[in-house]
Amino acid sequence: LPENLIMSSHHGAGMGLEHPYSHHIQFGGIIAFFIVWIADTFFLRIAVELQDAVPLIFRVLLFVIVAVTSFLLMNYSHSKIFTGSGKPSLVSDGIYSIIRHPMYLSIPTLLLAFVFLSFSILSLITLVIIFIFFDWMVRFEERELIKILGEEYLNYTKNVPRWLPRLRTIRK
């Protein structure tokens, strides 16, 4: 089900479609990332020149900050979506008033934490490719949400960015 719809315990008609490959994109992306990250960080060491230039304590600190941010995104988005309301409705408050896809964003954010831990350029390139696939998946789901929610969702997209929060939204 598209991320911005409240989930019910009974998946009724008209709730929209996930991208047909959403699970493949998410899990496949995570697996591909960690294969590249482990291979480059510990074995191949093709693109980890920055790792030696950046102190370990700084890399660990970046990792912790970004990983915690990822878990907060996941937690706040899950608590809003899985409420069991019964009928499809737009979730536009809480974290969803800042960005439209915090649950999906939490995955690349967590992967970014691992990039900061190793400063592997190959891992960063892999992450960018994964993010392109996530954006493709989300655009499909947003078209479905427009079909379901119409003008309400279109107005929401005008006010809330897809991925990165606007500074004025954060300040509120």
PDB file of C-alpha atoms in Angstrom:
ATOM      1  CA  LEU A   1       0.000   0.000   0.000  1.00  0.00           C
ATOM      2  CA  PRO A   2       1.262   3.494  -0.684  1.00  0.00           C
ATOM      3  CA  GLU A   3       3.043   4.945   2.298  1.00  0.00           C
ATOM      4  CA  ASN A   4       0.780   7.959   2.887  1.00  0.00           C
ATOM      5  CA  LEU A   5      -2.433   5.997   3.380  1.00  0.00           C
ATOM      6  CA  ILE A   6      -3.479   4.907   6.824  1.00  0.00           C
ATOM      7  CA  MET A   7      -3.446   1.138   6.886  1.00  0.00           C
ATOM      8  CA  SER A   8      -6.476  -0.734   8.084  1.00  0.00           C
ATOM      9  CA  SER A   9      -6.652  -4.231   9.420  1.00  0.00           C
ATOM     10  CA  HIS A  10      -8.858  -5.149   6.441  1.00  0.00           C
ATOM     11  CA  HIS A  11      -7.278  -4.142   3.143  1.00  0.00           C
ATOM     12  CA  GLY A  12     -10.314  -2.849   1.330  1.00  0.00           C
ATOM     13  CA  ALA A  13     -10.758  -2.054  -2.333  1.00  0.00           C
ATOM     14  CA  GLY A  14      -9.556   1.291  -3.558  1.00  0.00           C
ATOM     15  CA  MET A  15      -6.588   1.550  -1.187  1.00  0.00           C
ATOM     16  CA  GLY A  16      -4.125   1.913  -4.070  1.00  0.00           C
ATOM     17  CA  LEU A  17      -1.187  -0.021  -5.333  1.00  0.00           C
ATOM     18  CA  GLU A  18       2.356  -0.350  -4.188  1.00  0.00           C
ATOM     19  CA  HIS A  19       4.840  -0.391  -6.979  1.00  0.00           C
ATOM     20  CA  PRO A  20       4.809  -3.993  -8.265  1.00  0.00           C
ATOM     21  CA  TYR A  21       8.521  -4.314  -7.445  1.00  0.00           C
ATOM     22  CA  SER A  22       8.598  -2.261  -4.244  1.00  0.00           C
ATOM     23  CA  HIS A  23       9.719  -5.137  -2.032  1.00  0.00           C
ATOM     24  CA  HIS A  24      12.341  -6.194  -4.573  1.00  0.00           C
ATOM     25  CA  ILE A  25      13.619  -2.620  -4.814  1.00  0.00           C
ATOM     26  CA  GLN A  26      13.806  -2.210  -1.039  1.00  0.00           C
ATOM     27  CA  PHE A  27      15.298  -5.569  -0.057  1.00  0.00           C
ATOM     28  CA  GLY A  28      17.376  -5.968  -3.210  1.00  0.00           C
ATOM     29  CA  GLY A  29      18.787  -2.493  -2.726  1.00  0.00           C
ATOM     30  CA  ILE A  30      19.722  -3.205   0.877  1.00  0.00           C
ATOM     31  CA  ILE A  31      21.387  -6.502  -0.041  1.00  0.00           C
ATOM     32  CA  ALA A  32      23.253  -4.976  -3.008  1.00  0.00           C
ATOM     33  CA  PHE A  33      24.426  -2.082  -0.849  1.00  0.00           C
ATOM     34  CA  PHE A  34      25.802  -4.303   1.899  1.00  0.00           C
ATOM     35  CA  ILE A  35      27.551  -6.594  -0.592  1.00  0.00           C
ATOM     36  CA  VAL A  36      29.335  -3.559  -2.066  1.00  0.00           C
ATOM     37  CA  TRP A  37      29.928  -1.948   1.344  1.00  0.00           C
ATOM     38  CA  ILE A  38      31.428  -5.086   2.918  1.00  0.00           C
ATOM     39  CA  ALA A  39      33.479  -5.934  -0.178  1.00  0.00           C
ATOM     40  CA  ASP A  40      34.918  -2.435  -0.529  1.00  0.00           C
ATOM     41  CA  THR A  41      35.326  -1.609   3.156  1.00  0.00           C
ATOM     42  CA  PHE A  42      36.974  -4.829   4.295  1.00  0.00           C
ATOM     43  CA  PHE A  43      38.369  -6.659   1.275  1.00  0.00           C
ATOM     44  CA  LEU A  44      38.798  -4.786  -1.988  1.00  0.00           C
ATOM     45  CA  ARG A  45      39.427  -1.319  -0.519  1.00  0.00           C
ATOM     46  CA  ILE A  46      39.104   0.174  -4.000  1.00  0.00           C
ATOM     47  CA  ALA A  47      37.447   3.430  -3.025  1.00  0.00           C
ATOM     48  CA  VAL A  48      38.070   4.037   0.664  1.00  0.00           C
ATOM     49  CA  GLU A  49      40.871   6.619   0.455  1.00  0.00           C
ATOM     50  CA  LEU A  50      38.877   9.065   2.579  1.00  0.00           C
ATOM     51  CA  GLN A  51      38.607   6.480   5.335  1.00  0.00           C
ATOM     52  CA  ASP A  52      42.230   7.016   6.321  1.00  0.00           C
ATOM     53  CA  ALA A  53      41.866  10.815   6.138  1.00  0.00           C
ATOM     54  CA  VAL A  54      38.856  11.019   8.477  1.00  0.00           C
ATOM     55  CA  PRO A  55      39.375  10.014  12.124  1.00  0.00           C
ATOM     56  CA  LEU A  56      37.439   6.964  13.282  1.00  0.00           C
ATOM     57  CA  ILE A  57      35.731   8.872  16.105  1.00  0.00           C
ATOM     58  CA  PHE A  58      34.324  11.374  13.594  1.00  0.00           C
ATOM     59  CA  ARG A  59      33.116   8.558  11.308  1.00  0.00           C
ATOM     60  CA  VAL A  60      31.455   6.747  14.227  1.00  0.00           C
ATOM     61  CA  LEU A  61      29.808   9.973  15.387  1.00  0.00           C
ATOM     62  CA  LEU A  62      28.408  10.617  11.883  1.00  0.00           C
ATOM     63  CA  PHE A  63      27.250   7.006  11.713  1.00  0.00           C
ATOM     64  CA  VAL A  64      25.392   7.245  15.035  1.00  0.00           C
ATOM     65  CA  ILE A  65      23.725  10.583  14.213  1.00  0.00           C
ATOM     66  CA  VAL A  66      22.538   9.452  10.776  1.00  0.00           C
ATOM     67  CA  ALA A  67      21.503   5.964  11.965  1.00  0.00           C
ATOM     68  CA  VAL A  68      19.465   7.442  14.831  1.00  0.00           C
ATOM     69  CA  THR A  69      17.835   9.838  12.357  1.00  0.00           C
ATOM     70  CA  SER A  70      16.927   6.846  10.186  1.00  0.00           C
ATOM     71  CA  PHE A  71      15.353   4.963  13.090  1.00  0.00           C
ATOM     72  CA  LEU A  72      13.416   8.060  14.153  1.00  0.00           C
ATOM     73  CA  LEU A  73      12.073   8.476  10.609  1.00  0.00           C
ATOM     74  CA  MET A  74      10.996   4.833  10.594  1.00  0.00           C
ATOM     75  CA  ASN A  75       9.453   4.993  14.057  1.00  0.00           C
ATOM     76  CA  TYR A  76       7.514   8.233  13.517  1.00  0.00           C
ATOM     77  CA  SER A  77       6.259   7.149  10.110  1.00  0.00           C
ATOM     78  CA  HIS A  78       5.172   3.698  11.313  1.00  0.00           C
ATOM     79  CA  SER A  79       3.326   5.154  14.288  1.00  0.00           C
ATOM     80  CA  LYS A  80       1.333   7.379  11.915  1.00  0.00           C
ATOM     81  CA  ILE A  81       0.581   4.822   9.206  1.00  0.00           C
ATOM     82  CA  PHE A  82      -0.336   1.657  11.079  1.00  0.00           C
ATOM     83  CA  THR A  83      -3.286   2.958  13.071  1.00  0.00           C
ATOM     84  CA  GLY A  84      -6.062   0.693  11.772  1.00  0.00           C
ATOM     85  CA  SER A  85      -8.513   3.470  10.888  1.00  0.00           C
ATOM     86  CA  GLY A  86     -10.589   1.370   8.494  1.00  0.00           C
ATOM     87  CA  LYS A  87     -10.853   3.584   5.406  1.00  0.00           C
ATOM     88  CA  PRO A  88      -8.139   5.085   3.241  1.00  0.00           C
ATOM     89  CA  SER A  89      -7.198   8.593   4.274  1.00  0.00           C
ATOM     90  CA  LEU A  90      -4.258  10.880   3.741  1.00  0.00           C
ATOM     91  CA  VAL A  91      -1.692  11.069   6.512  1.00  0.00           C
ATOM     92  CA  SER A  92      -0.414  14.632   6.476  1.00  0.00           C
ATOM     93  CA  ASP A  93       0.441  15.424  10.086  1.00  0.00           C
ATOM     94  CA  GLY A  94       3.461  14.717  12.239  1.00  0.00           C
ATOM     95  CA  ILE A  95       6.509  13.669  10.226  1.00  0.00           C
ATOM     96  CA  TYR A  96       4.271  13.556   7.125  1.00  0.00           C
ATOM     97  CA  SER A  97       3.829  17.332   7.379  1.00  0.00           C
ATOM     98  CA  ILE A  98       7.579  17.717   6.825  1.00  0.00           C
ATOM     99  CA  ILE A  99       8.283  15.110   4.107  1.00  0.00           C
ATOM    100  CA  ARG A 100       5.962  12.863   2.125  1.00  0.00           C
ATOM    101  CA  HIS A 101       7.909   9.581   2.384  1.00  0.00           C
ATOM    102  CA  PRO A 102       9.748   9.307   5.714  1.00  0.00           C
ATOM    103  CA  MET A 103       9.355   5.532   5.881  1.00  0.00           C
ATOM    104  CA  TYR A 104      10.997   5.048   2.508  1.00  0.00           C
ATOM    105  CA  LEU A 105      13.608   7.723   3.263  1.00  0.00           C
ATOM    106  CA  SER A 106      14.640   5.887   6.425  1.00  0.00           C
ATOM    107  CA  ILE A 107      16.187   3.064   4.379  1.00  0.00           C
ATOM    108  CA  PRO A 108      18.613   5.123   2.254  1.00  0.00           C
ATOM    109  CA  THR A 109      19.325   7.246   5.342  1.00  0.00           C
ATOM    110  CA  LEU A 110      20.440   4.148   7.236  1.00  0.00           C
ATOM    111  CA  LEU A 111      22.590   3.103   4.286  1.00  0.00           C
ATOM    112  CA  LEU A 112      24.093   6.604   4.267  1.00  0.00           C
ATOM    113  CA  ALA A 113      25.121   6.048   7.892  1.00  0.00           C
ATOM    114  CA  PHE A 114      27.217   3.080   6.735  1.00  0.00           C
ATOM    115  CA  VAL A 115      28.738   5.196   3.953  1.00  0.00           C
ATOM    116  CA  PHE A 116      29.830   7.678   6.631  1.00  0.00           C
ATOM    117  CA  LEU A 117      31.306   4.865   8.689  1.00  0.00           C
ATOM    118  CA  SER A 118      33.594   3.694   5.885  1.00  0.00           C
ATOM    119  CA  PHE A 119      33.650   6.637   3.455  1.00  0.00           C
ATOM    120  CA  SER A 120      33.477   4.072   0.642  1.00  0.00           C
ATOM    121  CA  ILE A 121      32.925   5.862  -2.655  1.00  0.00           C
ATOM    122  CA  LEU A 122      31.654   2.626  -4.247  1.00  0.00           C
ATOM    123  CA  SER A 123      29.054   2.349  -1.499  1.00  0.00           C
ATOM    124  CA  LEU A 124      28.023   5.959  -2.071  1.00  0.00           C
ATOM    125  CA  ILE A 125      27.594   5.300  -5.802  1.00  0.00           C
ATOM    126  CA  THR A 126      25.529   2.201  -4.972  1.00  0.00           C
ATOM    127  CA  LEU A 127      23.401   4.283  -2.588  1.00  0.00           C
ATOM    128  CA  VAL A 128      22.733   6.889  -5.293  1.00  0.00           C
ATOM    129  CA  ILE A 129      21.590   4.142  -7.677  1.00  0.00           C
ATOM    130  CA  ILE A 130      19.339   2.658  -4.972  1.00  0.00           C
ATOM    131  CA  PHE A 131      17.876   6.101  -4.282  1.00  0.00           C
ATOM    132  CA  ILE A 132      17.067   6.525  -7.990  1.00  0.00           C
ATOM    133  CA  PHE A 133      15.097   3.271  -7.823  1.00  0.00           C
ATOM    134  CA  PHE A 134      13.336   4.428  -4.632  1.00  0.00           C
ATOM    135  CA  ASP A 135      12.359   7.672  -6.349  1.00  0.00           C
ATOM    136  CA  TRP A 136      11.020   5.726  -9.339  1.00  0.00           C
ATOM    137  CA  MET A 137       8.985   3.510  -6.990  1.00  0.00           C
ATOM    138  CA  VAL A 138       7.616   6.492  -5.049  1.00  0.00           C
ATOM    139  CA  ARG A 139       6.584   8.355  -8.206  1.00  0.00           C
ATOM    140  CA  PHE A 140       4.542   5.311  -9.241  1.00  0.00           C
ATOM    141  CA  GLU A 141       2.851   5.173  -5.827  1.00  0.00           C
ATOM    142  CA  GLU A 142       2.168   8.902  -5.861  1.00  0.00           C
ATOM    143  CA  ARG A 143       0.308   8.534  -9.175  1.00  0.00           C
ATOM    144  CA  GLU A 144      -1.831   5.900  -7.442  1.00  0.00           C
ATOM    145  CA  LEU A 145      -2.454   8.205  -4.498  1.00  0.00           C
ATOM    146  CA  ILE A 146      -3.591  10.937  -6.898  1.00  0.00           C
ATOM    147  CA  LYS A 147      -6.081   8.469  -8.406  1.00  0.00           C
ATOM    148  CA  ILE A 148      -7.418   7.626  -4.939  1.00  0.00           C
ATOM    149  CA  LEU A 149      -7.303  10.962  -3.151  1.00  0.00           C
ATOM    150  CA  GLY A 150      -7.380  13.392  -6.089  1.00  0.00           C
ATOM    151  CA  GLU A 151      -7.102  17.073  -5.314  1.00  0.00           C
ATOM    152  CA  GLU A 152      -6.397  16.422  -1.634  1.00  0.00           C
ATOM    153  CA  TYR A 153      -3.160  14.621  -2.498  1.00  0.00           C
ATOM    154  CA  LEU A 154      -2.224  17.137  -5.205  1.00  0.00           C
ATOM    155  CA  ASN A 155      -2.519  19.954  -2.655  1.00  0.00           C
ATOM    156  CA  TYR A 156      -0.446  17.935  -0.215  1.00  0.00           C
ATOM    157  CA  THR A 157       2.317  17.507  -2.818  1.00  0.00           C
ATOM    158  CA  LYS A 158       2.379  21.269  -3.362  1.00  0.00           C
ATOM    159  CA  ASN A 159       2.954  21.938   0.334  1.00  0.00           C
ATOM    160  CA  VAL A 160       5.144  19.026   1.448  1.00  0.00           C
ATOM    161  CA  PRO A 161       8.344  17.974  -0.373  1.00  0.00           C
ATOM    162  CA  ARG A 162       8.863  14.379  -1.435  1.00  0.00           C
ATOM    163  CA  TRP A 163      12.276  13.717   0.156  1.00  0.00           C
ATOM    164  CA  LEU A 164      14.063  16.634   1.813  1.00  0.00           C
ATOM    165  CA  PRO A 165      12.343  18.983   4.240  1.00  0.00           C
ATOM    166  CA  ARG A 166      12.202  22.684   3.513  1.00  0.00           C
ATOM    167  CA  LEU A 167      14.014  24.789   6.091  1.00  0.00           C
ATOM    168  CA  ARG A 168      10.924  26.864   6.829  1.00  0.00           C
ATOM    169  CA  THR A 169       8.969  23.642   7.583  1.00  0.00           C
ATOM    170  CA  ILE A 170      11.625  22.482  10.052  1.00  0.00           C
ATOM    171  CA  ARG A 171      11.585  25.802  11.912  1.00  0.00           C
ATOM    172  CA  LYS A 172       7.824  25.579  12.652  1.00  0.00           C
TER     173      LYS A 172
END
